[in-house]
């Protein structure tokens, strides 16, 4: 069997005296969606932030395609084609869609100046594909709706050919219609062979979108199961009790 | 994959005249406020306010604060503040004065009036300003000390570092070449001013044409041709008007009589030179142009605004926000040094109280110019206009003969009122 796309092995991090993530291991294959579930403070976001470079892990190893990598900053993660869509959206509200899409990776012209026109043209292209209703290209993103903002964040990941996509509660701020749009997009990206980590509180949504779910509690991994093999109740009891009923059985 | 972009070309809704021109209404408001101030004072002073002479004086009085205000825009946009700019100005001015008056002629034995003296002095001042700024930025960015505290400390430290250098003495007279940066002692005269004006007009017209051409090439919507032509005409007219006013300020005959050769005449009789564009104002225009390009066309500028809008997003996008802070404050320091050249050479010597309260004038100029203390918003031209409005108020009141305490009361009230208007304006727009 080929090496998994991502393998995080015995990863730990502590903040002060709190062991936020304690020797957690998890894998992700290409074309697979893995959901991370757990209470607030279970360590899901912290685990994923070590992969996206926002936090530096204390110990453990990360392998991408079987090769050991070091991720110390968001830039390192990007170099590994890891893109993250954060819960808080991570957009600069005062800038327009194109500036946000290319933030940190601006297109420049021959003189090294940022090329706004070219970035706007590229943004129009990708937006026509992701969200044809998107027209407010000149306004700062603070003037956009939740769904439009989310599509800017997603466009950022898609445009730069992410291989590994991390979505931290991508639908938390969205309406029904927009949530359906994100779900559709996840299926589409999956077909293109991306590996996706999905964090959510909504167990039912996770059962629909994910291939496998991983449950965390108090910084530890309770267990990882294929969604076909478990019921929603099984997952709930893993979240609440912190025990894997299948392992116990 | 890519669908035809039919929806972007839908018929635009009916728009007003100003919307079609796509002029920033905030800019329009500030220009309006400035004109109002100028007209009111012109009436109150029986037409003495809007004379070429007074406008010339206004521009050279504004230059020093305006140069620093452009840097303060970047500082405030990234949600910091710099209370030490006046003190850094004093420290740089002290070093430059000591370099040209004591160190180079005394210690190194360079002849007074040697061509290299002013340039070595300016280089030393720029280096000191950049260094102080970078140090402030390092304390703020890497050590996490709030900018307010670091620069409040700097406010006390740097002015007195200057005092220590000079032993409290006023240092002068400064080098002749150095003093050409001060205003009245260094102007371009008539022909050169006009040559620059024509160049600026040609450049403006070309820039507008070029921007339209790229937009058409990418298939973006453009404003109607008449709007573009109107804008170009207004811009070119403003440049021509500015140059015309400055070249109408003739040198008084007694000044010509003192040294006709300085104005290119053999004898004083029949010699009627004009001042034209002051070099200090030229310096300000250059700084404004460079800072605007930095703000709009470079990654550095883009990151400044992104960090101001959402520091976390900037950090997560791979921007090194700590290094960015160091660069911003280093730039601020360098601009303080430039302002120090202008301020000290205008007075022909360095004194310890040079630039006292300038930090407040600079911050007020940036804020009146529409820079939001909450971060992420601000323009270079706004800050310069803000500085001009402040200076007009101050010198206008002085001309009318308003009592000194009342002058400060008015300036303070205007600062608060300007921010009030700005907040109301943003609320109306539905922004933050």
mmCIF file of C-alpha atoms in Angstrom, chain B residues 2-359:
data_model
loop_
_atom_site.group_PDB
_atom_site.id
_atom_site.type_symbol
_atom_site.label_atom_id
_atom_site.label_comp_id
_atom_site.label_asym_id
_atom_site.label_seq_id
_atom_site.Cartn_x
_atom_site.Cartn_y
_atom_site.Cartn_z
ATOM 1 C CA UNK B 2 -14.339 28.581 -17.040
ATOM 2 C CA UNK B 3 -17.807 29.734 -17.965
ATOM 3 C CA UNK B 4 -18.353 32.813 -20.073
ATOM 4 C CA UNK B 5 -18.497 35.864 -17.838
ATOM 5 C CA UNK B 6 -21.741 37.260 -19.122
ATOM 6 C CA UNK B 7 -23.006 38.303 -15.746
ATOM 7 C CA UNK B 8 -20.211 40.784 -15.133
ATOM 8 C CA UNK B 9 -21.149 42.849 -18.157
ATOM 9 C CA UNK B 10 -24.748 43.502 -17.126
ATOM 10 C CA UNK B 11 -25.959 47.054 -17.569
ATOM 11 C CA UNK B 12 -24.650 49.293 -14.780
ATOM 12 C CA UNK B 13 -27.278 50.986 -12.618
ATOM 13 C CA UNK B 14 -27.854 54.676 -13.099
ATOM 14 C CA UNK B 15 -25.171 56.606 -11.270
ATOM 15 C CA UNK B 16 -24.653 60.163 -10.221
ATOM 16 C CA UNK B 17 -22.090 62.496 -11.753
ATOM 17 C CA UNK B 18 -19.595 62.002 -8.949
ATOM 18 C CA UNK B 19 -20.020 58.232 -8.920
ATOM 19 C CA UNK B 20 -19.277 58.113 -12.635
ATOM 20 C CA UNK B 21 -16.085 60.078 -12.061
ATOM 21 C CA UNK B 22 -15.173 57.561 -9.321
ATOM 22 C CA UNK B 23 -13.681 60.280 -7.125
ATOM 23 C CA UNK B 24 -13.171 59.379 -3.506
ATOM 24 C CA UNK B 25 -15.862 61.406 -1.693
ATOM 25 C CA UNK B 26 -13.676 61.542 1.389
ATOM 26 C CA UNK B 27 -10.929 63.235 -0.630
ATOM 27 C CA UNK B 28 -13.504 65.633 -2.004
ATOM 28 C CA UNK B 29 -14.688 66.431 1.517
ATOM 29 C CA UNK B 30 -11.166 67.179 2.687
ATOM 30 C CA UNK B 31 -10.427 69.424 -0.272
ATOM 31 C CA UNK B 32 -13.735 71.161 0.420
ATOM 32 C CA UNK B 33 -12.805 71.663 4.078
ATOM 33 C CA UNK B 34 -9.421 73.040 3.089
ATOM 34 C CA UNK B 35 -10.934 75.465 0.582
ATOM 35 C CA UNK B 36 -13.486 76.584 3.167
ATOM 36 C CA UNK B 37 -10.750 77.282 5.724
ATOM 37 C CA UNK B 38 -8.728 79.158 3.116
ATOM 38 C CA UNK B 39 -11.669 81.264 1.925
ATOM 39 C CA UNK B 40 -12.816 82.167 5.438
ATOM 40 C CA UNK B 41 -9.339 83.315 6.426
ATOM 41 C CA UNK B 42 -8.978 85.163 3.150
ATOM 42 C CA UNK B 43 -12.069 87.194 3.992
ATOM 43 C CA UNK B 44 -10.976 87.737 7.604
ATOM 44 C CA UNK B 45 -7.508 88.936 6.555
ATOM 45 C CA UNK B 46 -8.761 91.194 3.737
ATOM 46 C CA UNK B 47 -7.286 88.962 1.061
ATOM 47 C CA UNK B 48 -3.878 88.431 2.630
ATOM 48 C CA UNK B 49 -4.347 84.703 3.159
ATOM 49 C CA UNK B 50 -4.641 83.651 -0.478
ATOM 50 C CA UNK B 51 -1.630 85.540 -1.796
ATOM 51 C CA UNK B 52 1.238 83.748 -3.562
ATOM 52 C CA UNK B 53 3.476 84.772 -0.688
ATOM 53 C CA UNK B 54 1.297 83.267 2.019
ATOM 54 C CA UNK B 55 0.593 80.099 0.045
ATOM 55 C CA UNK B 56 4.325 79.727 -0.492
ATOM 56 C CA UNK B 57 4.878 80.103 3.264
ATOM 57 C CA UNK B 58 2.104 77.628 4.043
ATOM 58 C CA UNK B 59 3.692 74.964 1.845
ATOM 59 C CA UNK B 60 7.128 75.313 3.407
ATOM 60 C CA UNK B 61 5.668 75.336 6.922
ATOM 61 C CA UNK B 62 3.692 72.173 6.189
ATOM 62 C CA UNK B 63 6.517 70.195 4.564
ATOM 63 C CA UNK B 64 8.219 68.870 7.713
ATOM 64 C CA UNK B 65 5.047 67.634 9.453
ATOM 65 C CA UNK B 66 3.600 66.318 6.178
ATOM 66 C CA UNK B 67 6.715 64.237 5.454
ATOM 67 C CA UNK B 68 6.392 62.537 8.836
ATOM 68 C CA UNK B 69 2.617 62.183 8.478
ATOM 69 C CA UNK B 70 3.047 59.931 5.434
ATOM 70 C CA UNK B 71 5.018 57.512 7.599
ATOM 71 C CA UNK B 72 2.554 57.834 10.457
ATOM 72 C CA UNK B 73 -0.150 56.539 8.101
ATOM 73 C CA UNK B 74 1.632 53.182 7.879
ATOM 74 C CA UNK B 75 2.199 53.109 11.639
ATOM 75 C CA UNK B 76 -1.450 53.817 12.458
ATOM 76 C CA UNK B 77 -2.774 51.538 9.715
ATOM 77 C CA UNK B 78 -1.015 48.622 11.418
ATOM 78 C CA UNK B 79 -2.734 49.609 14.685
ATOM 79 C CA UNK B 80 0.383 51.108 16.268
ATOM 80 C CA UNK B 81 1.215 54.671 17.247
ATOM 81 C CA UNK B 82 4.450 56.635 17.310
ATOM 82 C CA UNK B 83 4.699 59.312 19.984
ATOM 83 C CA UNK B 84 8.433 59.753 19.506
ATOM 84 C CA UNK B 85 8.597 61.318 16.035
ATOM 85 C CA UNK B 86 9.268 64.845 17.304
ATOM 86 C CA UNK B 87 11.984 63.516 19.584
ATOM 87 C CA UNK B 88 13.578 61.434 16.813
ATOM 88 C CA UNK B 89 13.509 64.534 14.623
ATOM 89 C CA UNK B 90 15.375 66.460 17.330
ATOM 90 C CA UNK B 91 17.968 63.700 17.789
ATOM 91 C CA UNK B 92 18.608 63.454 14.032
ATOM 92 C CA UNK B 93 18.760 67.211 13.660
ATOM 93 C CA UNK B 94 21.258 67.429 16.523
ATOM 94 C CA UNK B 95 23.497 64.806 14.925
ATOM 95 C CA UNK B 96 23.301 66.453 11.510
ATOM 96 C CA UNK B 97 24.052 69.887 12.952
ATOM 97 C CA UNK B 98 26.962 68.591 15.017
ATOM 98 C CA UNK B 99 28.306 66.670 12.005
ATOM 99 C CA UNK B 100 28.347 69.675 9.692
ATOM 100 C CA UNK B 101 29.338 72.331 12.207
ATOM 101 C CA UNK B 102 31.684 70.489 14.589
ATOM 102 C CA UNK B 103 32.744 66.951 13.619
ATOM 103 C CA UNK B 104 33.576 67.335 9.929
ATOM 104 C CA UNK B 105 35.221 70.789 10.027
ATOM 105 C CA UNK B 106 36.744 70.313 13.473
ATOM 106 C CA UNK B 107 37.686 66.678 13.984
ATOM 107 C CA UNK B 108 38.182 65.668 10.343
ATOM 108 C CA UNK B 109 39.508 69.053 9.277
ATOM 109 C CA UNK B 110 37.203 69.467 6.263
ATOM 110 C CA UNK B 111 37.050 73.070 5.109
ATOM 111 C CA UNK B 112 33.789 74.836 5.988
ATOM 112 C CA UNK B 113 31.695 74.872 2.843
ATOM 113 C CA UNK B 114 33.248 71.650 1.476
ATOM 114 C CA UNK B 115 30.781 70.031 -0.966
ATOM 115 C CA UNK B 116 30.642 66.713 0.921
ATOM 116 C CA UNK B 117 29.685 68.177 4.310
ATOM 117 C CA UNK B 118 25.893 68.455 3.864
ATOM 118 C CA UNK B 119 25.619 65.032 2.249
ATOM 119 C CA UNK B 120 27.634 63.266 4.928
ATOM 120 C CA UNK B 121 25.506 65.043 7.547
ATOM 121 C CA UNK B 122 22.254 63.997 5.868
ATOM 122 C CA UNK B 123 23.470 60.415 5.487
ATOM 123 C CA UNK B 124 24.365 60.334 9.181
ATOM 124 C CA UNK B 125 20.950 61.718 10.118
ATOM 125 C CA UNK B 126 19.117 59.223 7.918
ATOM 126 C CA UNK B 127 21.150 56.366 9.365
ATOM 127 C CA UNK B 128 20.398 57.467 12.930
ATOM 128 C CA UNK B 129 16.683 57.914 12.249
ATOM 129 C CA UNK B 130 16.391 54.526 10.556
ATOM 130 C CA UNK B 131 18.303 52.878 13.369
ATOM 131 C CA UNK B 132 16.181 54.437 16.122
ATOM 132 C CA UNK B 133 13.015 53.516 14.226
ATOM 133 C CA UNK B 134 14.175 49.948 13.651
ATOM 134 C CA UNK B 135 15.031 49.627 17.338
ATOM 135 C CA UNK B 136 11.550 50.872 18.296
ATOM 136 C CA UNK B 137 10.074 48.404 15.799
ATOM 137 C CA UNK B 138 12.115 45.559 17.231
ATOM 138 C CA UNK B 139 10.916 46.315 20.764
ATOM 139 C CA UNK B 140 7.324 46.432 19.511
ATOM 140 C CA UNK B 141 7.337 43.564 16.996
ATOM 141 C CA UNK B 142 9.700 41.036 18.535
ATOM 142 C CA UNK B 143 9.482 41.869 22.242
ATOM 143 C CA UNK B 144 5.764 42.582 22.283
ATOM 144 C CA UNK B 145 5.982 45.883 24.161
ATOM 145 C CA UNK B 146 3.022 48.077 23.139
ATOM 146 C CA UNK B 147 3.972 50.804 20.660
ATOM 147 C CA UNK B 148 2.396 53.389 22.937
ATOM 148 C CA UNK B 149 4.861 52.559 25.726
ATOM 149 C CA UNK B 150 7.945 52.131 23.542
ATOM 150 C CA UNK B 151 7.421 55.463 21.824
ATOM 151 C CA UNK B 152 6.312 57.244 24.997
ATOM 152 C CA UNK B 153 9.690 56.227 26.396
ATOM 153 C CA UNK B 154 11.313 57.299 23.125
ATOM 154 C CA UNK B 155 9.581 60.658 23.438
ATOM 155 C CA UNK B 156 11.694 61.318 26.538
ATOM 156 C CA UNK B 157 14.804 59.458 25.463
ATOM 157 C CA UNK B 158 15.562 60.716 21.964
ATOM 158 C CA UNK B 159 15.057 64.457 22.403
ATOM 159 C CA UNK B 160 17.422 64.317 25.318
ATOM 160 C CA UNK B 161 19.923 62.221 23.397
ATOM 161 C CA UNK B 162 19.945 65.205 21.049
ATOM 162 C CA UNK B 163 20.364 67.573 23.971
ATOM 163 C CA UNK B 164 23.239 65.476 25.273
ATOM 164 C CA UNK B 165 24.993 65.612 21.883
ATOM 165 C CA UNK B 166 24.841 69.378 21.661
ATOM 166 C CA UNK B 167 25.306 70.109 25.332
ATOM 167 C CA UNK B 168 22.112 72.119 25.125
ATOM 168 C CA UNK B 169 23.623 74.669 22.745
ATOM 169 C CA UNK B 170 21.971 75.954 19.607
ATOM 170 C CA UNK B 171 24.150 74.711 16.746
ATOM 171 C CA UNK B 172 24.637 76.841 13.667
ATOM 172 C CA UNK B 173 24.955 78.367 11.218
ATOM 173 C CA UNK B 174 24.298 75.326 9.081
ATOM 174 C CA UNK B 175 25.948 74.574 5.755
ATOM 175 C CA UNK B 176 24.765 76.683 2.800
ATOM 176 C CA UNK B 177 23.857 73.711 0.622
ATOM 177 C CA UNK B 178 22.121 72.013 3.545
ATOM 178 C CA UNK B 179 19.961 75.095 4.031
ATOM 179 C CA UNK B 180 18.570 74.903 0.492
ATOM 180 C CA UNK B 181 16.264 72.164 1.867
ATOM 181 C CA UNK B 182 14.660 74.668 4.210
ATOM 182 C CA UNK B 183 12.347 76.509 1.849
ATOM 183 C CA UNK B 184 13.009 80.156 1.159
ATOM 184 C CA UNK B 185 16.761 79.593 0.727
ATOM 185 C CA UNK B 186 16.259 76.878 -1.839
ATOM 186 C CA UNK B 187 13.728 77.326 -4.605
ATOM 187 C CA UNK B 188 13.724 76.282 -8.223
ATOM 188 C CA UNK B 189 12.925 79.666 -9.746
ATOM 189 C CA UNK B 190 10.487 80.237 -12.605
ATOM 190 C CA UNK B 191 11.692 78.212 -15.612
ATOM 191 C CA UNK B 192 12.692 75.093 -13.687
ATOM 192 C CA UNK B 193 9.406 75.096 -11.750
ATOM 193 C CA UNK B 194 7.451 75.238 -14.986
ATOM 194 C CA UNK B 195 9.572 72.531 -16.576
ATOM 195 C CA UNK B 196 8.792 70.239 -13.636
ATOM 196 C CA UNK B 197 5.128 71.207 -13.790
ATOM 197 C CA UNK B 198 4.904 70.289 -17.465
ATOM 198 C CA UNK B 199 6.651 66.975 -16.765
ATOM 199 C CA UNK B 200 4.179 66.253 -13.969
ATOM 200 C CA UNK B 201 1.220 67.062 -16.249
ATOM 201 C CA UNK B 202 2.546 64.799 -19.002
ATOM 202 C CA UNK B 203 3.130 62.018 -16.495
ATOM 203 C CA UNK B 204 -0.383 62.356 -15.022
ATOM 204 C CA UNK B 205 -1.986 62.226 -18.460
ATOM 205 C CA UNK B 206 0.087 59.197 -19.412
ATOM 206 C CA UNK B 207 -0.689 57.383 -16.133
ATOM 207 C CA UNK B 208 -4.436 57.861 -16.602
ATOM 208 C CA UNK B 209 -4.228 56.732 -20.231
ATOM 209 C CA UNK B 210 -2.117 53.717 -19.327
ATOM 210 C CA UNK B 211 -4.383 52.582 -16.507
ATOM 211 C CA UNK B 212 -7.400 52.766 -18.830
ATOM 212 C CA UNK B 213 -5.579 50.793 -21.508
ATOM 213 C CA UNK B 214 -4.692 47.920 -19.123
ATOM 214 C CA UNK B 215 -8.262 47.797 -17.836
ATOM 215 C CA UNK B 216 -9.621 47.562 -21.387
ATOM 216 C CA UNK B 217 -7.054 44.873 -22.187
ATOM 217 C CA UNK B 218 -8.310 42.762 -19.265
ATOM 218 C CA UNK B 219 -11.927 43.417 -20.243
ATOM 219 C CA UNK B 220 -12.794 45.233 -16.998
ATOM 220 C CA UNK B 221 -15.523 47.854 -16.980
ATOM 221 C CA UNK B 222 -14.091 51.366 -17.405
ATOM 222 C CA UNK B 223 -15.646 54.733 -16.717
ATOM 223 C CA UNK B 224 -16.882 56.720 -19.706
ATOM 224 C CA UNK B 225 -14.269 58.569 -21.719
ATOM 225 C CA UNK B 226 -15.622 62.005 -20.817
ATOM 226 C CA UNK B 227 -15.227 61.194 -17.103
ATOM 227 C CA UNK B 228 -11.641 60.148 -17.653
ATOM 228 C CA UNK B 229 -10.890 63.318 -19.629
ATOM 229 C CA UNK B 230 -12.574 65.494 -16.977
ATOM 230 C CA UNK B 231 -10.472 63.897 -14.238
ATOM 231 C CA UNK B 232 -7.281 64.333 -16.234
ATOM 232 C CA UNK B 233 -8.174 67.975 -16.895
ATOM 233 C CA UNK B 234 -8.830 68.641 -13.199
ATOM 234 C CA UNK B 235 -5.550 66.999 -12.166
ATOM 235 C CA UNK B 236 -3.491 68.821 -14.792
ATOM 236 C CA UNK B 237 -5.246 72.106 -14.023
ATOM 237 C CA UNK B 238 -4.434 71.708 -10.320
ATOM 238 C CA UNK B 239 -0.754 71.111 -11.058
ATOM 239 C CA UNK B 240 -0.572 74.103 -13.399
ATOM 240 C CA UNK B 241 -2.414 76.315 -10.902
ATOM 241 C CA UNK B 242 -0.085 75.312 -8.065
ATOM 242 C CA UNK B 243 3.017 76.102 -10.110
ATOM 243 C CA UNK B 244 1.471 79.358 -11.340
ATOM 244 C CA UNK B 245 0.830 80.541 -7.775
ATOM 245 C CA UNK B 246 4.330 79.675 -6.573
ATOM 246 C CA UNK B 247 5.961 81.360 -9.573
ATOM 247 C CA UNK B 248 3.991 84.544 -8.876
ATOM 248 C CA UNK B 249 5.807 85.110 -5.619
ATOM 249 C CA UNK B 250 8.626 87.400 -6.699
ATOM 250 C CA UNK B 251 11.769 87.851 -4.696
ATOM 251 C CA UNK B 252 11.656 91.188 -2.840
ATOM 252 C CA UNK B 253 13.980 93.762 -4.431
ATOM 253 C CA UNK B 254 16.042 94.226 -1.272
ATOM 254 C CA UNK B 255 16.850 90.494 -1.244
ATOM 255 C CA UNK B 256 17.890 90.690 -4.897
ATOM 256 C CA UNK B 257 19.990 93.760 -4.176
ATOM 257 C CA UNK B 258 21.916 91.851 -1.509
ATOM 258 C CA UNK B 259 23.208 89.226 -3.942
ATOM 259 C CA UNK B 260 22.038 89.562 -7.577
ATOM 260 C CA UNK B 261 24.324 86.726 -8.695
ATOM 261 C CA UNK B 262 22.277 84.239 -6.674
ATOM 262 C CA UNK B 263 19.345 84.942 -8.986
ATOM 263 C CA UNK B 264 21.381 84.897 -12.160
ATOM 264 C CA UNK B 265 21.613 88.664 -12.646
ATOM 265 C CA UNK B 266 24.642 90.877 -13.102
ATOM 266 C CA UNK B 267 23.104 93.908 -11.411
ATOM 267 C CA UNK B 268 20.075 94.321 -9.195
ATOM 268 C CA UNK B 269 18.342 96.807 -11.518
ATOM 269 C CA UNK B 270 15.764 95.221 -13.812
ATOM 270 C CA UNK B 271 16.199 91.861 -12.109
ATOM 271 C CA UNK B 272 12.787 90.427 -11.114
ATOM 272 C CA UNK B 273 13.258 86.782 -10.209
ATOM 273 C CA UNK B 274 10.494 84.632 -8.682
ATOM 274 C CA UNK B 275 10.838 81.960 -6.006
ATOM 275 C CA UNK B 276 8.908 79.111 -7.643
ATOM 276 C CA UNK B 277 8.767 75.612 -6.190
ATOM 277 C CA UNK B 278 10.671 75.277 -2.887
ATOM 278 C CA UNK B 279 13.031 72.303 -2.723
ATOM 279 C CA UNK B 280 11.478 71.249 0.593
ATOM 280 C CA UNK B 281 8.085 70.982 -1.121
ATOM 281 C CA UNK B 282 9.666 69.089 -3.994
ATOM 282 C CA UNK B 283 11.062 66.710 -1.386
ATOM 283 C CA UNK B 284 7.593 66.322 0.130
ATOM 284 C CA UNK B 285 6.090 65.601 -3.298
ATOM 285 C CA UNK B 286 8.791 63.005 -3.920
ATOM 286 C CA UNK B 287 8.167 61.384 -0.523
ATOM 287 C CA UNK B 288 4.424 61.390 -1.156
ATOM 288 C CA UNK B 289 4.873 59.746 -4.561
ATOM 289 C CA UNK B 290 7.201 57.056 -3.223
ATOM 290 C CA UNK B 291 4.995 56.355 -0.198
ATOM 291 C CA UNK B 292 1.881 56.123 -2.388
ATOM 292 C CA UNK B 293 3.612 53.652 -4.681
ATOM 293 C CA UNK B 294 4.710 51.656 -1.629
ATOM 294 C CA UNK B 295 1.164 51.642 -0.262
ATOM 295 C CA UNK B 296 -0.557 50.644 -3.483
ATOM 296 C CA UNK B 297 1.902 48.827 -5.656
ATOM 297 C CA UNK B 298 4.268 46.841 -3.461
ATOM 298 C CA UNK B 299 3.881 43.707 -1.385
ATOM 299 C CA UNK B 300 5.211 45.628 1.605
ATOM 300 C CA UNK B 301 2.321 48.087 1.307
ATOM 301 C CA UNK B 302 -0.225 45.352 0.719
ATOM 302 C CA UNK B 303 0.990 43.551 3.846
ATOM 303 C CA UNK B 304 0.774 46.760 5.883
ATOM 304 C CA UNK B 305 -2.893 47.139 5.026
ATOM 305 C CA UNK B 306 -3.637 43.415 5.401
ATOM 306 C CA UNK B 307 -2.001 43.369 8.837
ATOM 307 C CA UNK B 308 -3.985 46.438 9.831
ATOM 308 C CA UNK B 309 -7.231 44.880 8.668
ATOM 309 C CA UNK B 310 -6.702 41.505 10.332
ATOM 310 C CA UNK B 311 -3.353 40.756 11.993
ATOM 311 C CA UNK B 312 -4.210 37.068 12.475
ATOM 312 C CA UNK B 313 -5.136 36.624 8.823
ATOM 313 C CA UNK B 314 -1.891 38.287 7.785
ATOM 314 C CA UNK B 315 0.121 36.020 10.065
ATOM 315 C CA UNK B 316 -1.680 32.901 8.808
ATOM 316 C CA UNK B 317 -1.098 33.996 5.221
ATOM 317 C CA UNK B 318 2.605 33.631 5.859
ATOM 318 C CA UNK B 319 3.369 37.321 6.380
ATOM 319 C CA UNK B 320 6.150 37.981 8.860
ATOM 320 C CA UNK B 321 4.270 40.614 10.834
ATOM 321 C CA UNK B 322 7.120 41.129 13.310
ATOM 322 C CA UNK B 323 9.631 42.005 10.624
ATOM 323 C CA UNK B 324 6.941 44.139 9.015
ATOM 324 C CA UNK B 325 6.670 46.168 12.239
ATOM 325 C CA UNK B 326 10.434 46.717 12.276
ATOM 326 C CA UNK B 327 10.375 47.901 8.658
ATOM 327 C CA UNK B 328 7.446 50.269 9.238
ATOM 328 C CA UNK B 329 9.077 51.931 12.228
ATOM 329 C CA UNK B 330 12.459 52.079 10.474
ATOM 330 C CA UNK B 331 10.752 53.866 7.586
ATOM 331 C CA UNK B 332 9.077 56.198 10.074
ATOM 332 C CA UNK B 333 12.489 56.961 11.592
ATOM 333 C CA UNK B 334 14.034 57.676 8.198
ATOM 334 C CA UNK B 335 11.181 60.075 7.405
ATOM 335 C CA UNK B 336 11.756 61.811 10.762
ATOM 336 C CA UNK B 337 15.365 62.360 9.697
ATOM 337 C CA UNK B 338 14.228 63.816 6.353
ATOM 338 C CA UNK B 339 11.787 66.061 8.204
ATOM 339 C CA UNK B 340 14.661 67.072 10.469
ATOM 340 C CA UNK B 341 16.648 68.247 7.431
ATOM 341 C CA UNK B 342 13.717 70.412 6.348
ATOM 342 C CA UNK B 343 12.867 71.726 9.815
ATOM 343 C CA UNK B 344 16.391 72.618 10.938
ATOM 344 C CA UNK B 345 17.456 74.133 7.630
ATOM 345 C CA UNK B 346 14.322 76.306 7.590
ATOM 346 C CA UNK B 347 15.497 77.832 10.872
ATOM 347 C CA UNK B 348 19.162 77.887 9.708
ATOM 348 C CA UNK B 349 20.303 76.221 12.938
ATOM 349 C CA UNK B 350 19.553 73.359 15.285
ATOM 350 C CA UNK B 351 17.968 74.174 18.612
ATOM 351 C CA UNK B 352 16.904 71.757 21.266
ATOM 352 C CA UNK B 353 13.198 72.422 21.063
ATOM 353 C CA UNK B 354 13.044 71.680 17.333
ATOM 354 C CA UNK B 355 9.965 69.595 16.567
ATOM 355 C CA UNK B 356 8.430 69.947 20.007
ATOM 356 C CA UNK B 357 4.812 68.697 19.894
ATOM 357 C CA UNK B 358 5.359 67.527 16.323
ATOM 358 C CA UNK B 359 4.237 64.012 17.311
#
